[in-house]
PDB file of C-alpha atoms in Angstrom:
ATOM      1  CA  MET A   1       0.000   0.000   0.000  1.00 58.00           C
ATOM      2  CA  PRO A   2       1.405   3.306  -0.883  1.00 60.00           C
ATOM      3  CA  ALA A   3       1.847   5.799   1.906  1.00 59.00           C
ATOM      4  CA  THR A   4      -0.459   8.730   1.810  1.00 58.00           C
ATOM      5  CA  PRO A   5       1.291  12.029   2.051  1.00 57.00           C
ATOM      6  CA  ARG A   6       0.287  14.161   5.011  1.00 57.00           C
ATOM      7  CA  SER A   7      -0.859  17.616   4.445  1.00 53.00           C
ATOM      8  CA  PRO A   8       0.741  20.511   6.347  1.00 53.00           C
ATOM      9  CA  ARG A   9      -2.635  21.155   8.057  1.00 54.00           C
ATOM     10  CA  SER A  10      -2.466  17.890  10.045  1.00 51.00           C
ATOM     11  CA  HIS A  11       0.532  19.198  12.069  1.00 50.00           C
ATOM     12  CA  ARG A  12      -1.103  22.447  13.191  1.00 54.00           C
ATOM     13  CA  PRO A  13      -3.282  21.038  16.052  1.00 56.00           C
ATOM     14  CA  LEU A  14      -0.256  19.605  17.828  1.00 52.00           C
ATOM     15  CA  PRO A  15       1.269  22.981  18.857  1.00 59.00           C
ATOM     16  CA  ARG A  16      -2.151  24.156  20.024  1.00 59.00           C
ATOM     17  CA  VAL A  17      -2.567  21.007  22.159  1.00 49.00           C
ATOM     18  CA  LEU A  18       0.908  21.477  23.599  1.00 49.00           C
ATOM     19  CA  ALA A  19       0.149  25.099  24.470  1.00 54.00           C
ATOM     20  CA  VAL A  20      -3.061  24.106  26.276  1.00 49.00           C
ATOM     21  CA  ALA A  21      -1.264  21.291  28.126  1.00 50.00           C
ATOM     22  CA  ALA A  22       1.549  23.632  29.179  1.00 51.00           C
ATOM     23  CA  ALA A  23      -0.944  26.202  30.452  1.00 52.00           C
ATOM     24  CA  ALA A  24      -2.804  23.518  32.417  1.00 48.00           C
ATOM     25  CA  LEU A  25       0.470  22.309  33.923  1.00 45.00           C
ATOM     26  CA  VAL A  26       1.421  25.818  35.032  1.00 46.00           C
ATOM     27  CA  ILE A  27      -2.007  26.429  36.554  1.00 50.00           C
ATOM     28  CA  SER A  28      -2.092  23.072  38.368  1.00 49.00           C
ATOM     29  CA  ALA A  29       1.433  23.603  39.722  1.00 50.00           C
ATOM     30  CA  ALA A  30       0.580  27.065  41.031  1.00 48.00           C
ATOM     31  CA  ALA A  31      -2.737  26.120  42.642  1.00 46.00           C
ATOM     32  CA  PRO A  32      -1.386  23.857  45.429  1.00 47.00           C
ATOM     33  CA  ALA A  33       1.257  26.428  46.326  1.00 45.00           C
ATOM     34  CA  THR A  34      -1.349  29.114  46.901  1.00 43.00           C
ATOM     35  CA  LEU A  35      -3.641  26.742  48.789  1.00 45.00           C
ATOM     36  CA  ALA A  36      -0.842  25.351  50.962  1.00 48.00           C
ATOM     37  CA  HIS A  37       0.214  28.792  52.194  1.00 52.00           C
ATOM     38  CA  ALA A  38      -3.096  30.051  53.460  1.00 68.00           C
ATOM     39  CA  GLY A  39      -1.416  31.997  56.267  1.00 79.00           C
ATOM     40  CA  PRO A  40      -0.598  31.285  59.894  1.00 86.00           C
ATOM     41  CA  SER A  41      -3.027  29.838  62.410  1.00 89.00           C
ATOM     42  CA  GLY A  42      -2.623  30.598  66.126  1.00 91.00           C
ATOM     43  CA  ASN A  43      -3.804  28.728  69.204  1.00 92.00           C
ATOM     44  CA  VAL A  44      -3.853  29.596  72.928  1.00 94.00           C
ATOM     45  CA  SER A  45      -4.552  26.793  75.406  1.00 92.00           C
ATOM     46  CA  PRO A  46      -6.490  27.061  77.614  1.00 93.00           C
ATOM     47  CA  THR A  47      -8.541  29.878  76.150  1.00 91.00           C
ATOM     48  CA  ASN A  48      -9.993  30.755  79.574  1.00 94.00           C
ATOM     49  CA  VAL A  49      -7.534  31.418  82.403  1.00 94.00           C
ATOM     50  CA  ALA A  50      -7.475  33.278  85.720  1.00 93.00           C
ATOM     51  CA  PRO A  51      -4.968  36.073  86.392  1.00 94.00           C
ATOM     52  CA  GLY A  52      -1.566  34.520  87.109  1.00 93.00           C
ATOM     53  CA  GLY A  53      -2.455  31.417  85.096  1.00 93.00           C
ATOM     54  CA  ARG A  54      -0.200  29.753  82.525  1.00 95.00           C
ATOM     55  CA  VAL A  55      -1.073  29.330  78.833  1.00 95.00           C
ATOM     56  CA  SER A  56       0.526  27.413  75.958  1.00 94.00           C
ATOM     57  CA  LEU A  57       1.044  29.263  72.682  1.00 94.00           C
ATOM     58  CA  ASN A  58       1.228  27.589  69.254  1.00 93.00           C
ATOM     59  CA  VAL A  59       1.298  28.977  65.731  1.00 91.00           C
ATOM     60  CA  THR A  60       1.372  26.896  62.542  1.00 89.00           C
ATOM     61  CA  GLY A  61       1.902  27.890  58.935  1.00 86.00           C
ATOM     62  CA  CYS A  62       4.565  30.551  59.461  1.00 82.00           C
ATOM     63  CA  GLY A  63       7.265  29.013  57.313  1.00 80.00           C
ATOM     64  CA  THR A  64       9.893  30.698  59.524  1.00 83.00           C
ATOM     65  CA  LYS A  65      11.981  29.478  62.442  1.00 85.00           C
ATOM     66  CA  THR A  66      11.192  32.466  64.638  1.00 87.00           C
ATOM     67  CA  GLY A  67       8.025  34.035  65.889  1.00 89.00           C
ATOM     68  CA  LYS A  68       6.535  36.082  68.687  1.00 92.00           C
ATOM     69  CA  ALA A  69       3.270  36.121  70.600  1.00 93.00           C
ATOM     70  CA  SER A  70       2.187  39.403  72.184  1.00 94.00           C
ATOM     71  CA  SER A  71      -0.678  40.354  74.468  1.00 95.00           C
ATOM     72  CA  ARG A  72      -1.501  42.917  77.139  1.00 95.00           C
ATOM     73  CA  ALA A  73      -2.323  39.886  79.297  1.00 94.00           C
ATOM     74  CA  PHE A  74       1.297  38.599  79.410  1.00 95.00           C
ATOM     75  CA  GLY A  75       3.639  40.778  77.314  1.00 94.00           C
ATOM     76  CA  ASP A  76       5.938  39.432  74.551  1.00 94.00           C
ATOM     77  CA  VAL A  77       6.961  35.779  74.264  1.00 94.00           C
ATOM     78  CA  TRP A  78       9.465  34.465  71.696  1.00 93.00           C
ATOM     79  CA  LEU A  79       8.372  31.208  70.106  1.00 90.00           C
ATOM     80  CA  THR A  80      10.675  28.316  69.196  1.00 88.00           C
ATOM     81  CA  PRO A  81      10.333  25.686  66.452  1.00 87.00           C
ATOM     82  CA  GLY A  82       8.709  22.405  67.410  1.00 77.00           C
ATOM     83  CA  ASN A  83      10.484  20.457  64.651  1.00 71.00           C
ATOM     84  CA  ALA A  84      13.291  20.794  62.078  1.00 69.00           C
ATOM     85  CA  GLU A  85      10.925  22.061  59.378  1.00 68.00           C
ATOM     86  CA  ALA A  86       9.608  24.789  61.722  1.00 65.00           C
ATOM     87  CA  THR A  87       6.019  24.075  60.764  1.00 75.00           C
ATOM     88  CA  ASN A  88       4.965  24.759  64.377  1.00 85.00           C
ATOM     89  CA  LEU A  89       6.270  27.408  66.739  1.00 89.00           C
ATOM     90  CA  PHE A  90       5.678  26.960  70.473  1.00 92.00           C
ATOM     91  CA  GLY A  91       5.925  28.962  73.659  1.00 93.00           C
ATOM     92  CA  ALA A  92       4.328  29.461  77.064  1.00 94.00           C
ATOM     93  CA  ALA A  93       3.364  32.504  79.102  1.00 95.00           C
ATOM     94  CA  THR A  94       2.107  33.342  82.558  1.00 95.00           C
ATOM     95  CA  THR A  95      -0.589  35.988  82.617  1.00 95.00           C
ATOM     96  CA  PHE A  96      -0.037  39.018  84.805  1.00 94.00           C
ATOM     97  CA  ARG A  97      -1.627  38.735  88.256  1.00 93.00           C
ATOM     98  CA  ASN A  98      -3.211  42.184  87.906  1.00 93.00           C
ATOM     99  CA  VAL A  99      -4.631  41.693  84.385  1.00 93.00           C
ATOM    100  CA  SER A 100      -8.258  42.732  84.031  1.00 92.00           C
ATOM    101  CA  ALA A 101     -10.977  40.183  83.364  1.00 92.00           C
ATOM    102  CA  GLY A 102     -12.318  39.951  79.827  1.00 94.00           C
ATOM    103  CA  SER A 103     -11.144  39.159  76.334  1.00 95.00           C
ATOM    104  CA  HIS A 104      -7.540  40.032  75.452  1.00 95.00           C
ATOM    105  CA  PRO A 105      -6.154  39.707  71.912  1.00 96.00           C
ATOM    106  CA  VAL A 106      -3.048  37.552  71.416  1.00 95.00           C
ATOM    107  CA  THR A 107      -1.135  38.441  68.238  1.00 94.00           C
ATOM    108  CA  PHE A 108       1.183  35.854  66.696  1.00 92.00           C
ATOM    109  CA  GLU A 109       3.833  37.343  64.392  1.00 92.00           C
ATOM    110  CA  CYS A 110       5.895  35.126  62.078  1.00 88.00           C
ATOM    111  CA  GLY A 111       9.565  35.986  61.618  1.00 83.00           C
ATOM    112  CA  GLY A 112      10.694  39.503  62.372  1.00 73.00           C
ATOM    113  CA  PRO A 113       8.845  42.818  62.261  1.00 76.00           C
ATOM    114  CA  GLY A 114       6.465  43.028  59.336  1.00 80.00           C
ATOM    115  CA  GLY A 115       5.956  39.263  59.157  1.00 85.00           C
ATOM    116  CA  GLU A 116       2.592  37.589  58.733  1.00 89.00           C
ATOM    117  CA  ARG A 117       0.246  37.992  61.701  1.00 91.00           C
ATOM    118  CA  VAL A 118      -2.771  36.274  63.146  1.00 92.00           C
ATOM    119  CA  THR A 119      -4.764  37.311  66.224  1.00 93.00           C
ATOM    120  CA  VAL A 120      -6.782  35.082  68.556  1.00 94.00           C
ATOM    121  CA  ALA A 121      -8.615  35.781  71.814  1.00 94.00           C
ATOM    122  CA  LEU A 122      -7.585  34.885  75.361  1.00 94.00           C
ATOM    123  CA  ASN A 123     -10.304  35.178  78.002  1.00 95.00           C
ATOM    124  CA  ILE A 124      -9.251  36.197  81.503  1.00 94.00           C
ATOM    125  CA  THR A 125     -11.787  34.944  84.022  1.00 92.00           C
ATOM    126  CA  PRO A 126     -12.516  36.887  87.209  1.00 87.00           C
ATOM    127  CA  GLY A 127     -10.868  35.650  90.366  1.00 69.00           C
ATOM    128  CA  ALA A 128      -7.418  34.569  91.339  1.00 56.00           C
ATOM    129  CA  ALA A 129      -5.578  31.486  90.266  1.00 50.00           C
ATOM    130  CA  ARG A 130      -6.138  28.626  92.688  1.00 51.00           C
ATOM    131  CA  GLY A 131      -3.318  28.391  95.170  1.00 51.00           C
ATOM    132  CA  GLY A 132      -2.866  26.833  98.553  1.00 49.00           C
ATOM    133  CA  LEU A 133      -1.348  23.512  99.464  1.00 52.00           C
ATOM    134  CA  GLY A 134      -2.060  21.937  96.090  1.00 48.00           C
ATOM    135  CA  GLY A 135      -3.779  18.899  97.562  1.00 48.00           C
ATOM    136  CA  SER A 136      -0.809  17.934  99.741  1.00 52.00           C
ATOM    137  CA  VAL A 137      -2.841  17.994 102.995  1.00 52.00           C
ATOM    138  CA  ASP A 138      -6.417  18.163 101.774  1.00 53.00           C
ATOM    139  CA  SER A 139      -6.863  14.430 101.237  1.00 60.00           C
ATOM    140  CA  MET A 140      -4.790  13.187 104.200  1.00 65.00           C
ATOM    141  CA  SER A 141      -6.397  11.463 107.158  1.00 70.00           C
ATOM    142  CA  PRO A 142      -5.503  12.319 110.785  1.00 77.00           C
ATOM    143  CA  GLY A 143      -3.665   8.972 111.046  1.00 73.00           C
ATOM    144  CA  GLN A 144      -1.452   9.804 108.067  1.00 75.00           C
ATOM    145  CA  ILE A 145      -0.669  13.203 109.567  1.00 79.00           C
ATOM    146  CA  ALA A 146       0.248  11.554 112.915  1.00 79.00           C
ATOM    147  CA  ILE A 147       2.584   9.061 111.214  1.00 81.00           C
ATOM    148  CA  GLY A 148       4.249  11.863 109.233  1.00 79.00           C
ATOM    149  CA  GLY A 149       4.684  13.863 112.453  1.00 81.00           C
ATOM    150  CA  ALA A 150       6.261  10.844 114.174  1.00 82.00           C
ATOM    151  CA  PHE A 151       8.761  10.494 111.319  1.00 75.00           C
ATOM    152  CA  VAL A 152       9.693  14.171 111.574  1.00 82.00           C
ATOM    153  CA  ALA A 153      10.060  13.957 115.385  1.00 84.00           C
ATOM    154  CA  SER A 154      12.244  10.832 115.164  1.00 83.00           C
ATOM    155  CA  ALA A 155      14.446  12.472 112.515  1.00 82.00           C
ATOM    156  CA  LEU A 156      14.922  15.528 114.723  1.00 84.00           C
ATOM    157  CA  GLY A 157      15.667  13.303 117.739  1.00 82.00           C
ATOM    158  CA  ALA A 158      18.225  11.255 115.786  1.00 81.00           C
ATOM    159  CA  GLY A 159      19.896  14.441 114.545  1.00 79.00           C
ATOM    160  CA  ALA A 160      20.140  15.843 118.075  1.00 81.00           C
ATOM    161  CA  TRP A 161      21.542  12.525 119.410  1.00 81.00           C
ATOM    162  CA  PHE A 162      24.145  12.404 116.599  1.00 77.00           C
ATOM    163  CA  LEU A 163      25.271  15.992 117.214  1.00 80.00           C
ATOM    164  CA  ARG A 164      25.478  15.460 121.002  1.00 80.00           C
ATOM    165  CA  ARG A 165      27.448  12.224 120.614  1.00 78.00           C
ATOM    166  CA  ARG A 166      29.809  13.884 118.106  1.00 73.00           C
ATOM    167  CA  THR A 167      30.602  16.778 120.456  1.00 71.00           C
ATOM    168  CA  GLY A 168      31.265  14.305 123.322  1.00 61.00           C
ATOM    169  CA  HIS A 169      34.054  12.526 121.388  1.00 60.00           C
ATOM    170  CA  ALA A 170      35.719  15.699 120.154  1.00 56.00           C
ATOM    171  CA  GLY A 171      36.934  16.740 123.659  1.00 52.00           C
TER     172      GLY A 171
END
């Protein structure tokens, strides 16, 4: 069978198809990059705390190895990377004891001045942070307290006996 010669028109659609494919490739390559970098996301835990309470600070999506969290409730806190890729930056803060109750903004800033920012709310509840003995005596029975007192008294007695005996041999 003799080969049929191709006309020059049959080669024209190929460059058009290649141009459309190249444009689709560029668009599909650019789309995930814009979706992946949607900006930082900040988190304060717990979101409700009493004056003098401690909070954990976390920001994701910075793309930098440095960051800062700032609030009138606790001042400035420098954040450190949680992993080698620096996808999370962490820190902790203790709220001021005299901070007023209510909602206080916490601003996370990625990198240095002028970096990307995100702001979340921290709620300061009225009242002081719970203090006291921390449960060290609250759940003890009178018998346990008596045994503990006997141990303390015997330790003091043994210490006094040792010191008295030591001074008797020195002379």
